[in-house]
Amino acid sequence: VQLVESGGGLVQAGGSLRLSCSPSGFSFDDLFSMGWFRQFPGKEREFVAVISWNSGMTYYADSVKGRFTISRDKAKNEEFLQMDNLKPEDTAVYYCAGSTLPLLTGYTEIPRYEYWGQGTQVTVSS
């Protein structure tokens, strides 16, 4: 039972990437909310975005608001993070996360997410 990310890679500043996340061994219908986090070298993992699986309500970190878009395809059981106008400071390992908790307060907190992917590297060159 895990999440599987794909779509990372190397891109020039100003470019775009789309990350995908799929469940392995279960369904996103078992979860209430799906999120993306990222981790810079030597730093703690930080919140990027979250989406309610049922309602589609979204929240973003201020650092990515207006550039990143989180979405989901319920029919295909997939979640996405569209990243536009990428900056070198977006370079990090990106993780997909899933929670059985409703999308209320505390959605930026790592402990509320029970399921995690293995991470995918995103590198933005200047």
Coordinates of C-alpha atoms in Angstrom, one line a residue:
V1 CA 0.0 0.0 0.0
Q2 CA 1.8 3.1 -1.2
L3 CA 1.7 6.1 -3.5
V4 CA 3.7 6.2 -6.7
E5 CA 4.8 9.6 -8.2
S6 CA 6.1 10.3 -11.7
G7 CA 6.9 13.3 -13.8
G8 CA 9.9 14.8 -12.2
G9 CA 13.0 15.9 -14.1
L10 CA 15.2 18.7 -15.2
V11 CA 13.7 21.9 -16.7
Q12 CA 14.9 25.5 -17.3
A13 CA 13.7 28.4 -15.3
G14 CA 10.3 29.5 -16.6
G15 CA 9.4 26.1 -17.8
S16 CA 6.8 23.6 -16.7
L17 CA 6.5 20.1 -15.3
R18 CA 3.5 18.0 -14.3
L19 CA 3.8 15.5 -11.5
S20 CA 1.4 12.6 -11.2
C21 CA 0.5 10.4 -8.3
S22 CA -1.3 7.1 -8.3
P23 CA -2.2 4.6 -5.5
S24 CA -0.8 1.1 -5.4
G25 CA -2.8 -1.4 -3.4
F26 CA -5.7 0.8 -2.6
S27 CA -7.9 3.5 -4.1
F28 CA -8.0 7.3 -3.7
D29 CA -11.7 6.8 -2.8
D30 CA -10.4 5.5 0.5
L31 CA -8.9 8.9 1.3
F32 CA -10.3 12.4 2.1
S33 CA -7.4 14.6 0.9
M34 CA -4.3 14.4 -1.2
G35 CA -1.3 16.6 -0.9
W36 CA 2.1 17.5 -2.2
F37 CA 5.1 18.3 -0.1
R38 CA 8.7 19.1 -1.1
Q39 CA 12.1 18.7 0.6
F40 CA 15.2 20.8 0.0
P41 CA 18.6 19.4 0.8
G42 CA 19.2 19.5 4.6
K43 CA 15.8 20.9 5.3
E44 CA 12.5 19.5 6.6
R45 CA 9.7 18.5 4.3
E46 CA 7.4 21.4 3.6
F47 CA 3.8 21.7 2.4
V48 CA 3.1 22.7 -1.2
A49 CA -0.6 22.0 -2.0
V50 CA -3.6 19.9 -1.0
I51 CA -6.9 18.9 -2.6
S52 CA -10.1 17.4 -1.2
W53 CA -10.7 14.2 -3.1
N54 CA -14.4 14.6 -3.1
S55 CA -15.1 18.3 -3.3
G56 CA -11.9 19.4 -5.2
M57 CA -11.3 22.3 -2.7
T58 CA -7.6 23.3 -2.8
Y59 CA -5.1 25.1 -0.7
Y60 CA -1.6 26.2 -1.6
A61 CA 1.6 27.4 0.1
D62 CA 2.2 31.1 -0.6
S63 CA 5.5 30.3 -2.3
V64 CA 3.7 28.5 -5.2
K65 CA 0.3 30.2 -5.3
G66 CA -0.5 31.3 -8.9
R67 CA 2.2 29.1 -10.4
F68 CA 1.3 25.5 -9.2
T69 CA -2.1 23.8 -9.7
I70 CA -3.2 20.7 -7.9
S71 CA -6.0 18.6 -9.5
R72 CA -7.4 15.1 -9.5
D73 CA -9.0 12.8 -12.0
K74 CA -11.5 10.6 -10.0
A75 CA -12.2 8.4 -13.0
K76 CA -8.6 7.6 -13.5
N77 CA -7.7 7.5 -9.8
E78 CA -4.9 10.0 -10.2
E79 CA -3.7 13.2 -8.7
F80 CA -1.6 15.9 -10.4
L81 CA 0.6 18.9 -9.6
Q82 CA 1.0 21.2 -12.6
M83 CA 4.0 23.4 -12.0
D84 CA 4.4 26.5 -14.3
N85 CA 6.9 29.3 -14.3
L86 CA 9.3 27.2 -12.3
K87 CA 12.2 28.9 -10.5
P88 CA 15.6 27.5 -9.4
E89 CA 14.4 27.7 -5.8
D90 CA 11.7 25.2 -6.6
T91 CA 14.4 22.5 -7.0
A92 CA 13.6 19.8 -4.5
V93 CA 12.3 16.3 -4.0
Y94 CA 8.6 16.3 -4.3
Y95 CA 6.4 13.9 -2.4
C96 CA 2.8 12.8 -2.9
A97 CA 0.8 12.3 0.3
G98 CA -2.6 11.0 1.2
S99 CA -4.8 11.4 4.3
T100 CA -7.9 9.7 5.7
L101 CA -8.7 12.9 7.6
P102 CA -11.1 15.6 6.2
L103 CA -9.6 18.7 4.7
L104 CA -9.9 21.0 7.7
T105 CA -7.3 22.8 9.7
G106 CA -3.8 21.3 10.0
Y107 CA -3.5 20.3 6.3
T108 CA 0.0 21.6 6.2
E109 CA 1.2 19.2 8.9
I110 CA 3.1 16.1 8.0
P111 CA 1.7 13.8 10.7
R112 CA -1.9 14.0 9.3
Y113 CA -0.8 12.2 6.1
E114 CA -0.7 8.4 6.5
Y115 CA 0.4 7.5 3.0
W116 CA 3.5 8.8 1.2
G117 CA 5.2 8.3 -2.2
Q118 CA 8.9 7.6 -2.6
G119 CA 9.6 11.1 -4.0
T120 CA 10.5 12.5 -7.4
Q121 CA 13.4 14.9 -8.1
V122 CA 12.6 18.3 -9.7
T123 CA 15.5 20.3 -10.8
V124 CA 15.2 23.8 -12.2
S125 CA 18.3 25.3 -13.9
S126 CA 18.9 29.0 -14.1

